[in-house]
């Protein structure tokens, strides 16, 4: 009986979330949320490299790779219920492939993310010039383009599994989800930043490349995360099976403190 009531509450929450998500009057908030959140993420992720160069190394490698993880954690808490806090075209793609997110919404989210990333890179360019290549992600010294590419595929697949896994059930939401995602981003950077820059995010990498006028290696950070997202979704199907109602609510960011349902959402 308890299980039946829980399933019924989850279904009602899912229906309410779908209704809210189809309300176009809320769309501008979601788009603004993705743009602002991605701005904050890119200004921290790229800005850490810029400030490290500007300050002659006062910002260390450890600080550089931990800062984006902490920023993502904060963003999930303060605006995840508005848009789902994707902040990354690869994440939006993964949720759509997973059938947790409608394809018709993908272009708006991706455009907002790219706009936020470009605005962040422009801010850094105006503040510091081209110091530190505006925080661009490029293959490390002695690292081939294919090595960097496969590293981005691997890292993004792990990131997508972390995001989808913590989105799929109520027991993984909230604090645990934010900590898991922020922690994964920091961990990926701690061991892989010298190889590829540990971007895992096309918006984060494309924006500095555009502002510095060098797109020679940009394909790595667009194709790599896209392939990694696809692999992550396939692995999530293997691990969890079909998509869940909670995953849909989380991806769309539409469940706002419905404690009475017992299914409060963790933003993606």
PDB file of C-alpha atoms in Angstrom:
ATOM      1  CA  UNK A   1       0.000   0.000   0.000  1.00  0.00           C
ATOM      2  CA  UNK A   2       2.812   2.408   0.892  1.00  0.00           C
ATOM      3  CA  UNK A   3       4.574   1.602  -2.366  1.00  0.00           C
ATOM      4  CA  UNK A   4       1.356   2.265  -4.300  1.00  0.00           C
ATOM      5  CA  UNK A   5       0.874   5.624  -2.583  1.00  0.00           C
ATOM      6  CA  UNK A   6       4.492   6.560  -3.259  1.00  0.00           C
ATOM      7  CA  UNK A   7       4.133   5.661  -6.949  1.00  0.00           C
ATOM      8  CA  UNK A   8       0.915   7.684  -7.147  1.00  0.00           C
ATOM      9  CA  UNK A   9       2.562  10.743  -5.568  1.00  0.00           C
ATOM     10  CA  UNK A  10       5.501  10.424  -7.943  1.00  0.00           C
ATOM     11  CA  UNK A  11       3.138  10.222 -10.925  1.00  0.00           C
ATOM     12  CA  UNK A  12       1.226  13.292  -9.739  1.00  0.00           C
ATOM     13  CA  UNK A  13       4.478  15.199  -9.269  1.00  0.00           C
ATOM     14  CA  UNK A  14       5.572  14.169 -12.757  1.00  0.00           C
ATOM     15  CA  UNK A  15       2.291  15.388 -14.271  1.00  0.00           C
ATOM     16  CA  UNK A  16       2.548  18.692 -12.398  1.00  0.00           C
ATOM     17  CA  UNK A  17       6.132  19.133 -13.572  1.00  0.00           C
ATOM     18  CA  UNK A  18       5.130  18.465 -17.178  1.00  0.00           C
ATOM     19  CA  UNK A  19       2.335  21.032 -16.889  1.00  0.00           C
ATOM     20  CA  UNK A  20       4.732  23.624 -15.466  1.00  0.00           C
ATOM     21  CA  UNK A  21       7.343  22.891 -18.111  1.00  0.00           C
ATOM     22  CA  UNK A  22       4.832  23.421 -20.913  1.00  0.00           C
ATOM     23  CA  UNK A  23       3.923  26.827 -19.465  1.00  0.00           C
ATOM     24  CA  UNK A  24       5.698  29.146 -21.911  1.00  0.00           C
ATOM     25  CA  UNK A  25       5.398  32.092 -19.520  1.00  0.00           C
ATOM     26  CA  UNK A  26       8.166  30.460 -17.471  1.00  0.00           C
ATOM     27  CA  UNK A  27      10.489  29.883 -20.417  1.00  0.00           C
ATOM     28  CA  UNK A  28      12.333  33.192 -20.152  1.00  0.00           C
ATOM     29  CA  UNK A  29      13.319  32.287 -16.584  1.00  0.00           C
ATOM     30  CA  UNK A  30      14.758  28.966 -17.735  1.00  0.00           C
ATOM     31  CA  UNK A  31      16.695  30.570 -20.567  1.00  0.00           C
ATOM     32  CA  UNK A  32      18.023  33.320 -18.303  1.00  0.00           C
ATOM     33  CA  UNK A  33      18.913  30.716 -15.698  1.00  0.00           C
ATOM     34  CA  UNK A  34      20.972  28.678 -18.176  1.00  0.00           C
ATOM     35  CA  UNK A  35      22.691  31.776 -19.551  1.00  0.00           C
ATOM     36  CA  UNK A  36      23.562  33.213 -16.131  1.00  0.00           C
ATOM     37  CA  UNK A  37      24.592  29.862 -14.696  1.00  0.00           C
ATOM     38  CA  UNK A  38      26.859  29.085 -17.651  1.00  0.00           C
ATOM     39  CA  UNK A  39      28.366  32.570 -17.408  1.00  0.00           C
ATOM     40  CA  UNK A  40      29.281  31.937 -13.787  1.00  0.00           C
ATOM     41  CA  UNK A  41      30.706  28.512 -14.549  1.00  0.00           C
ATOM     42  CA  UNK A  42      32.842  29.701 -17.482  1.00  0.00           C
ATOM     43  CA  UNK A  43      34.028  32.860 -15.764  1.00  0.00           C
ATOM     44  CA  UNK A  44      35.301  30.695 -12.895  1.00  0.00           C
ATOM     45  CA  UNK A  45      36.653  27.786 -14.975  1.00  0.00           C
ATOM     46  CA  UNK A  46      38.397  29.968 -17.575  1.00  0.00           C
ATOM     47  CA  UNK A  47      39.035  32.822 -15.172  1.00  0.00           C
ATOM     48  CA  UNK A  48      41.042  30.618 -12.833  1.00  0.00           C
ATOM     49  CA  UNK A  49      43.587  30.078 -15.623  1.00  0.00           C
ATOM     50  CA  UNK A  50      43.612  33.779 -16.454  1.00  0.00           C
ATOM     51  CA  UNK A  51      44.148  34.862 -12.845  1.00  0.00           C
ATOM     52  CA  UNK A  52      46.829  32.199 -12.398  1.00  0.00           C
ATOM     53  CA  UNK A  53      48.753  33.719 -15.312  1.00  0.00           C
ATOM     54  CA  UNK A  54      48.030  37.285 -14.194  1.00  0.00           C
ATOM     55  CA  UNK A  55      49.216  36.600 -10.628  1.00  0.00           C
ATOM     56  CA  UNK A  56      52.293  34.597 -11.591  1.00  0.00           C
ATOM     57  CA  UNK A  57      50.994  31.345 -10.194  1.00  0.00           C
ATOM     58  CA  UNK A  58      49.285  32.486  -6.990  1.00  0.00           C
ATOM     59  CA  UNK A  59      46.297  30.444  -8.156  1.00  0.00           C
ATOM     60  CA  UNK A  60      47.628  26.884  -8.156  1.00  0.00           C
ATOM     61  CA  UNK A  61      46.599  23.924 -10.326  1.00  0.00           C
ATOM     62  CA  UNK A  62      44.642  22.483  -7.412  1.00  0.00           C
ATOM     63  CA  UNK A  63      42.692  25.720  -7.062  1.00  0.00           C
ATOM     64  CA  UNK A  64      42.098  25.879 -10.819  1.00  0.00           C
ATOM     65  CA  UNK A  65      40.463  22.464 -10.995  1.00  0.00           C
ATOM     66  CA  UNK A  66      38.495  22.631  -7.736  1.00  0.00           C
ATOM     67  CA  UNK A  67      36.931  26.052  -8.390  1.00  0.00           C
ATOM     68  CA  UNK A  68      34.582  24.941 -11.224  1.00  0.00           C
ATOM     69  CA  UNK A  69      33.330  22.016  -9.140  1.00  0.00           C
ATOM     70  CA  UNK A  70      32.460  24.331  -6.263  1.00  0.00           C
ATOM     71  CA  UNK A  71      30.807  26.772  -8.661  1.00  0.00           C
ATOM     72  CA  UNK A  72      28.620  24.058 -10.197  1.00  0.00           C
ATOM     73  CA  UNK A  73      27.654  22.898  -6.722  1.00  0.00           C
ATOM     74  CA  UNK A  74      26.548  26.405  -5.782  1.00  0.00           C
ATOM     75  CA  UNK A  75      24.629  26.890  -9.039  1.00  0.00           C
ATOM     76  CA  UNK A  76      22.728  23.623  -8.543  1.00  0.00           C
ATOM     77  CA  UNK A  77      21.597  24.817  -5.131  1.00  0.00           C
ATOM     78  CA  UNK A  78      20.509  28.318  -6.080  1.00  0.00           C
ATOM     79  CA  UNK A  79      18.836  27.802  -9.455  1.00  0.00           C
ATOM     80  CA  UNK A  80      18.555  24.112 -10.207  1.00  0.00           C
ATOM     81  CA  UNK A  81      14.795  24.072  -9.757  1.00  0.00           C
ATOM     82  CA  UNK A  82      14.386  26.834 -12.338  1.00  0.00           C
ATOM     83  CA  UNK A  83      15.963  25.185 -15.385  1.00  0.00           C
ATOM     84  CA  UNK A  84      17.603  21.984 -14.175  1.00  0.00           C
ATOM     85  CA  UNK A  85      21.024  23.721 -14.161  1.00  0.00           C
ATOM     86  CA  UNK A  86      22.360  21.915 -17.234  1.00  0.00           C
ATOM     87  CA  UNK A  87      25.044  24.583 -17.906  1.00  0.00           C
ATOM     88  CA  UNK A  88      26.480  22.412 -20.644  1.00  0.00           C
ATOM     89  CA  UNK A  89      25.247  21.460 -24.141  1.00  0.00           C
ATOM     90  CA  UNK A  90      26.499  17.899 -23.552  1.00  0.00           C
ATOM     91  CA  UNK A  91      24.255  17.598 -20.478  1.00  0.00           C
ATOM     92  CA  UNK A  92      21.237  18.939 -22.355  1.00  0.00           C
ATOM     93  CA  UNK A  93      21.963  16.488 -25.186  1.00  0.00           C
ATOM     94  CA  UNK A  94      22.246  13.616 -22.704  1.00  0.00           C
ATOM     95  CA  UNK A  95      18.922  14.408 -21.023  1.00  0.00           C
ATOM     96  CA  UNK A  96      17.243  14.599 -24.433  1.00  0.00           C
ATOM     97  CA  UNK A  97      18.759  11.287 -25.539  1.00  0.00           C
ATOM     98  CA  UNK A  98      17.663   9.785 -22.226  1.00  0.00           C
ATOM     99  CA  UNK A  99      14.110  10.994 -22.971  1.00  0.00           C
ATOM    100  CA  UNK A 100      14.028  13.107 -19.825  1.00  0.00           C
ATOM    101  CA  UNK A 101      14.023  16.364 -21.788  1.00  0.00           C
ATOM    102  CA  UNK A 102      12.005  17.378 -24.894  1.00  0.00           C
ATOM    103  CA  UNK A 103      14.062  17.878 -28.061  1.00  0.00           C
ATOM    104  CA  UNK A 104      12.157  21.039 -28.963  1.00  0.00           C
ATOM    105  CA  UNK A 105      13.649  22.727 -25.883  1.00  0.00           C
ATOM    106  CA  UNK A 106      17.240  21.778 -26.717  1.00  0.00           C
ATOM    107  CA  UNK A 107      18.050  24.665 -29.132  1.00  0.00           C
ATOM    108  CA  UNK A 108      16.954  27.327 -26.637  1.00  0.00           C
ATOM    109  CA  UNK A 109      19.022  25.812 -23.838  1.00  0.00           C
ATOM    110  CA  UNK A 110      22.122  25.375 -26.004  1.00  0.00           C
ATOM    111  CA  UNK A 111      21.919  28.927 -27.354  1.00  0.00           C
ATOM    112  CA  UNK A 112      21.570  30.279 -23.808  1.00  0.00           C
ATOM    113  CA  UNK A 113      24.566  28.240 -22.651  1.00  0.00           C
ATOM    114  CA  UNK A 114      26.720  29.409 -25.552  1.00  0.00           C
ATOM    115  CA  UNK A 115      25.669  33.013 -24.961  1.00  0.00           C
ATOM    116  CA  UNK A 116      26.573  32.755 -21.274  1.00  0.00           C
ATOM    117  CA  UNK A 117      29.947  31.218 -22.090  1.00  0.00           C
ATOM    118  CA  UNK A 118      30.776  33.862 -24.689  1.00  0.00           C
ATOM    119  CA  UNK A 119      29.744  36.655 -22.309  1.00  0.00           C
ATOM    120  CA  UNK A 120      32.067  35.201 -19.659  1.00  0.00           C
ATOM    121  CA  UNK A 121      34.986  34.987 -22.099  1.00  0.00           C
ATOM    122  CA  UNK A 122      34.275  38.549 -23.232  1.00  0.00           C
ATOM    123  CA  UNK A 123      34.326  39.716 -19.624  1.00  0.00           C
ATOM    124  CA  UNK A 124      37.729  38.090 -19.091  1.00  0.00           C
ATOM    125  CA  UNK A 125      39.026  39.511 -22.395  1.00  0.00           C
ATOM    126  CA  UNK A 126      37.983  43.034 -21.443  1.00  0.00           C
ATOM    127  CA  UNK A 127      39.389  42.689 -17.927  1.00  0.00           C
ATOM    128  CA  UNK A 128      42.721  41.013 -18.651  1.00  0.00           C
ATOM    129  CA  UNK A 129      43.290  40.970 -22.401  1.00  0.00           C
ATOM    130  CA  UNK A 130      44.539  37.681 -23.788  1.00  0.00           C
ATOM    131  CA  UNK A 131      46.390  36.722 -20.607  1.00  0.00           C
ATOM    132  CA  UNK A 132      46.421  32.958 -20.168  1.00  0.00           C
ATOM    133  CA  UNK A 133      44.768  32.494 -23.588  1.00  0.00           C
ATOM    134  CA  UNK A 134      41.520  33.666 -21.933  1.00  0.00           C
ATOM    135  CA  UNK A 135      41.434  30.338 -20.097  1.00  0.00           C
ATOM    136  CA  UNK A 136      41.248  28.247 -23.273  1.00  0.00           C
ATOM    137  CA  UNK A 137      41.298  24.466 -22.984  1.00  0.00           C
ATOM    138  CA  UNK A 138      43.985  22.975 -25.213  1.00  0.00           C
ATOM    139  CA  UNK A 139      45.880  19.666 -25.244  1.00  0.00           C
ATOM    140  CA  UNK A 140      48.759  19.674 -22.772  1.00  0.00           C
ATOM    141  CA  UNK A 141      52.390  19.829 -23.751  1.00  0.00           C
ATOM    142  CA  UNK A 142      53.378  16.622 -25.532  1.00  0.00           C
ATOM    143  CA  UNK A 143      49.746  15.471 -25.730  1.00  0.00           C
ATOM    144  CA  UNK A 144      48.340  14.640 -29.166  1.00  0.00           C
ATOM    145  CA  UNK A 145      44.939  15.828 -30.349  1.00  0.00           C
ATOM    146  CA  UNK A 146      43.631  12.260 -30.324  1.00  0.00           C
ATOM    147  CA  UNK A 147      44.824  11.699 -26.760  1.00  0.00           C
ATOM    148  CA  UNK A 148      43.028  14.876 -25.687  1.00  0.00           C
ATOM    149  CA  UNK A 149      39.939  13.843 -27.657  1.00  0.00           C
ATOM    150  CA  UNK A 150      39.622  10.420 -26.046  1.00  0.00           C
ATOM    151  CA  UNK A 151      40.264  11.937 -22.624  1.00  0.00           C
ATOM    152  CA  UNK A 152      37.334  14.324 -23.158  1.00  0.00           C
ATOM    153  CA  UNK A 153      35.150  11.400 -24.267  1.00  0.00           C
ATOM    154  CA  UNK A 154      36.029   9.426 -21.134  1.00  0.00           C
ATOM    155  CA  UNK A 155      35.640  12.319 -18.707  1.00  0.00           C
ATOM    156  CA  UNK A 156      32.302  13.399 -20.185  1.00  0.00           C
ATOM    157  CA  UNK A 157      30.915   9.860 -20.105  1.00  0.00           C
ATOM    158  CA  UNK A 158      31.696   9.729 -16.383  1.00  0.00           C
ATOM    159  CA  UNK A 159      30.164  13.153 -15.813  1.00  0.00           C
ATOM    160  CA  UNK A 160      26.965  12.193 -17.622  1.00  0.00           C
ATOM    161  CA  UNK A 161      26.683   8.969 -15.629  1.00  0.00           C
ATOM    162  CA  UNK A 162      27.076  10.976 -12.421  1.00  0.00           C
ATOM    163  CA  UNK A 163      24.408  13.482 -13.457  1.00  0.00           C
ATOM    164  CA  UNK A 164      21.899  10.966 -14.801  1.00  0.00           C
ATOM    165  CA  UNK A 165      22.481   8.592 -11.904  1.00  0.00           C
ATOM    166  CA  UNK A 166      21.819  11.218  -9.245  1.00  0.00           C
ATOM    167  CA  UNK A 167      18.791  12.476 -11.187  1.00  0.00           C
ATOM    168  CA  UNK A 168      17.014   9.139 -11.445  1.00  0.00           C
ATOM    169  CA  UNK A 169      15.782   8.570  -7.898  1.00  0.00           C
ATOM    170  CA  UNK A 170      14.642  10.552  -4.879  1.00  0.00           C
ATOM    171  CA  UNK A 171      17.247   8.985  -2.592  1.00  0.00           C
ATOM    172  CA  UNK A 172      20.056  10.600  -4.597  1.00  0.00           C
ATOM    173  CA  UNK A 173      18.683  14.131  -4.847  1.00  0.00           C
ATOM    174  CA  UNK A 174      19.507  17.445  -3.177  1.00  0.00           C
ATOM    175  CA  UNK A 175      22.722  17.585  -1.200  1.00  0.00           C
ATOM    176  CA  UNK A 176      24.023  14.252  -2.462  1.00  0.00           C
ATOM    177  CA  UNK A 177      23.502  15.185  -6.104  1.00  0.00           C
ATOM    178  CA  UNK A 178      25.199  18.581  -5.851  1.00  0.00           C
ATOM    179  CA  UNK A 179      28.145  17.100  -3.983  1.00  0.00           C
ATOM    180  CA  UNK A 180      28.500  14.208  -6.425  1.00  0.00           C
ATOM    181  CA  UNK A 181      28.486  16.408  -9.531  1.00  0.00           C
ATOM    182  CA  UNK A 182      30.725  19.131  -8.104  1.00  0.00           C
ATOM    183  CA  UNK A 183      33.049  16.493  -6.692  1.00  0.00           C
ATOM    184  CA  UNK A 184      33.286  14.666 -10.012  1.00  0.00           C
ATOM    185  CA  UNK A 185      34.205  17.870 -11.880  1.00  0.00           C
ATOM    186  CA  UNK A 186      36.967  18.608  -9.370  1.00  0.00           C
ATOM    187  CA  UNK A 187      38.214  15.014  -9.448  1.00  0.00           C
ATOM    188  CA  UNK A 188      38.318  14.930 -13.247  1.00  0.00           C
ATOM    189  CA  UNK A 189      40.399  18.093 -13.265  1.00  0.00           C
ATOM    190  CA  UNK A 190      42.780  16.875 -10.576  1.00  0.00           C
ATOM    191  CA  UNK A 191      44.057  14.007 -12.687  1.00  0.00           C
ATOM    192  CA  UNK A 192      43.223  14.941 -16.299  1.00  0.00           C
ATOM    193  CA  UNK A 193      43.589  18.735 -16.569  1.00  0.00           C
ATOM    194  CA  UNK A 194      47.205  18.482 -17.835  1.00  0.00           C
ATOM    195  CA  UNK A 195      46.042  16.173 -20.647  1.00  0.00           C
ATOM    196  CA  UNK A 196      43.034  17.922 -22.176  1.00  0.00           C
ATOM    197  CA  UNK A 197      42.065  20.703 -19.779  1.00  0.00           C
ATOM    198  CA  UNK A 198      39.199  18.540 -18.454  1.00  0.00           C
ATOM    199  CA  UNK A 199      36.565  20.722 -20.107  1.00  0.00           C
ATOM    200  CA  UNK A 200      33.690  18.253 -20.650  1.00  0.00           C
ATOM    201  CA  UNK A 201      31.682  21.263 -21.834  1.00  0.00           C
ATOM    202  CA  UNK A 202      31.535  22.686 -25.392  1.00  0.00           C
ATOM    203  CA  UNK A 203      30.303  26.087 -24.148  1.00  0.00           C
ATOM    204  CA  UNK A 204      33.221  26.379 -21.734  1.00  0.00           C
ATOM    205  CA  UNK A 205      35.800  25.643 -24.472  1.00  0.00           C
ATOM    206  CA  UNK A 206      34.270  27.300 -27.531  1.00  0.00           C
ATOM    207  CA  UNK A 207      33.864  30.712 -25.899  1.00  0.00           C
ATOM    208  CA  UNK A 208      37.568  31.421 -25.133  1.00  0.00           C
ATOM    209  CA  UNK A 209      38.592  30.007 -28.528  1.00  0.00           C
ATOM    210  CA  UNK A 210      36.258  32.441 -30.287  1.00  0.00           C
ATOM    211  CA  UNK A 211      37.561  35.424 -28.337  1.00  0.00           C
ATOM    212  CA  UNK A 212      41.227  34.535 -28.901  1.00  0.00           C
ATOM    213  CA  UNK A 213      40.599  33.731 -32.554  1.00  0.00           C
ATOM    214  CA  UNK A 214      42.003  30.192 -32.555  1.00  0.00           C
ATOM    215  CA  UNK A 215      39.690  27.286 -33.387  1.00  0.00           C
ATOM    216  CA  UNK A 216      42.387  24.752 -34.286  1.00  0.00           C
ATOM    217  CA  UNK A 217      41.567  22.346 -31.447  1.00  0.00           C
ATOM    218  CA  UNK A 218      37.983  23.406 -30.708  1.00  0.00           C
ATOM    219  CA  UNK A 219      36.594  20.285 -32.390  1.00  0.00           C
ATOM    220  CA  UNK A 220      38.066  18.168 -29.581  1.00  0.00           C
ATOM    221  CA  UNK A 221      35.890  19.943 -27.024  1.00  0.00           C
ATOM    222  CA  UNK A 222      32.720  19.767 -29.110  1.00  0.00           C
ATOM    223  CA  UNK A 223      32.887  16.264 -30.576  1.00  0.00           C
ATOM    224  CA  UNK A 224      34.506  14.681 -27.507  1.00  0.00           C
ATOM    225  CA  UNK A 225      31.782  15.718 -25.020  1.00  0.00           C
ATOM    226  CA  UNK A 226      29.050  14.837 -27.545  1.00  0.00           C
ATOM    227  CA  UNK A 227      30.411  11.301 -27.949  1.00  0.00           C
ATOM    228  CA  UNK A 228      30.925  11.035 -24.192  1.00  0.00           C
ATOM    229  CA  UNK A 229      27.322  12.104 -23.600  1.00  0.00           C
ATOM    230  CA  UNK A 230      26.062   9.367 -25.920  1.00  0.00           C
ATOM    231  CA  UNK A 231      28.183   6.743 -24.152  1.00  0.00           C
ATOM    232  CA  UNK A 232      27.009   7.977 -20.755  1.00  0.00           C
ATOM    233  CA  UNK A 233      23.367   7.650 -21.797  1.00  0.00           C
ATOM    234  CA  UNK A 234      23.946   4.112 -23.110  1.00  0.00           C
ATOM    235  CA  UNK A 235      25.617   3.130 -19.847  1.00  0.00           C
ATOM    236  CA  UNK A 236      22.739   4.643 -17.872  1.00  0.00           C
ATOM    237  CA  UNK A 237      20.287   2.462 -19.808  1.00  0.00           C
ATOM    238  CA  UNK A 238      22.424  -0.569 -18.960  1.00  0.00           C
ATOM    239  CA  UNK A 239      22.624   0.391 -15.283  1.00  0.00           C
ATOM    240  CA  UNK A 240      19.103   1.703 -14.640  1.00  0.00           C
ATOM    241  CA  UNK A 241      16.880   0.718 -17.550  1.00  0.00           C
ATOM    242  CA  UNK A 242      14.197   3.085 -18.892  1.00  0.00           C
ATOM    243  CA  UNK A 243      14.081   6.746 -17.816  1.00  0.00           C
ATOM    244  CA  UNK A 244      12.292   7.576 -14.569  1.00  0.00           C
ATOM    245  CA  UNK A 245       9.720  10.240 -13.739  1.00  0.00           C
ATOM    246  CA  UNK A 246      12.157  11.710 -11.221  1.00  0.00           C
ATOM    247  CA  UNK A 247      14.794  12.016 -13.938  1.00  0.00           C
ATOM    248  CA  UNK A 248      12.358  13.999 -16.083  1.00  0.00           C
ATOM    249  CA  UNK A 249      11.424  16.298 -13.211  1.00  0.00           C
ATOM    250  CA  UNK A 250      15.095  16.855 -12.431  1.00  0.00           C
ATOM    251  CA  UNK A 251      16.122  17.517 -16.044  1.00  0.00           C
ATOM    252  CA  UNK A 252      13.370  20.094 -16.510  1.00  0.00           C
ATOM    253  CA  UNK A 253      13.933  21.773 -13.167  1.00  0.00           C
ATOM    254  CA  UNK A 254      10.217  22.164 -12.555  1.00  0.00           C
ATOM    255  CA  UNK A 255       9.631  20.601  -9.139  1.00  0.00           C
ATOM    256  CA  UNK A 256       9.809  23.473  -6.690  1.00  0.00           C
ATOM    257  CA  UNK A 257       9.838  22.294  -3.085  1.00  0.00           C
ATOM    258  CA  UNK A 258       6.894  19.884  -3.289  1.00  0.00           C
ATOM    259  CA  UNK A 259       7.791  18.345   0.059  1.00  0.00           C
ATOM    260  CA  UNK A 260       4.293  16.950   0.384  1.00  0.00           C
ATOM    261  CA  UNK A 261       5.063  14.585  -2.508  1.00  0.00           C
ATOM    262  CA  UNK A 262       8.146  13.156  -0.859  1.00  0.00           C
ATOM    263  CA  UNK A 263       9.932  13.588  -4.191  1.00  0.00           C
ATOM    264  CA  UNK A 264      11.820  16.847  -3.957  1.00  0.00           C
ATOM    265  CA  UNK A 265      14.025  17.116  -7.018  1.00  0.00           C
ATOM    266  CA  UNK A 266      17.770  17.384  -7.297  1.00  0.00           C
ATOM    267  CA  UNK A 267      18.686  19.734 -10.137  1.00  0.00           C
ATOM    268  CA  UNK A 268      20.816  18.264 -12.917  1.00  0.00           C
TER     269      UNK A 268
END
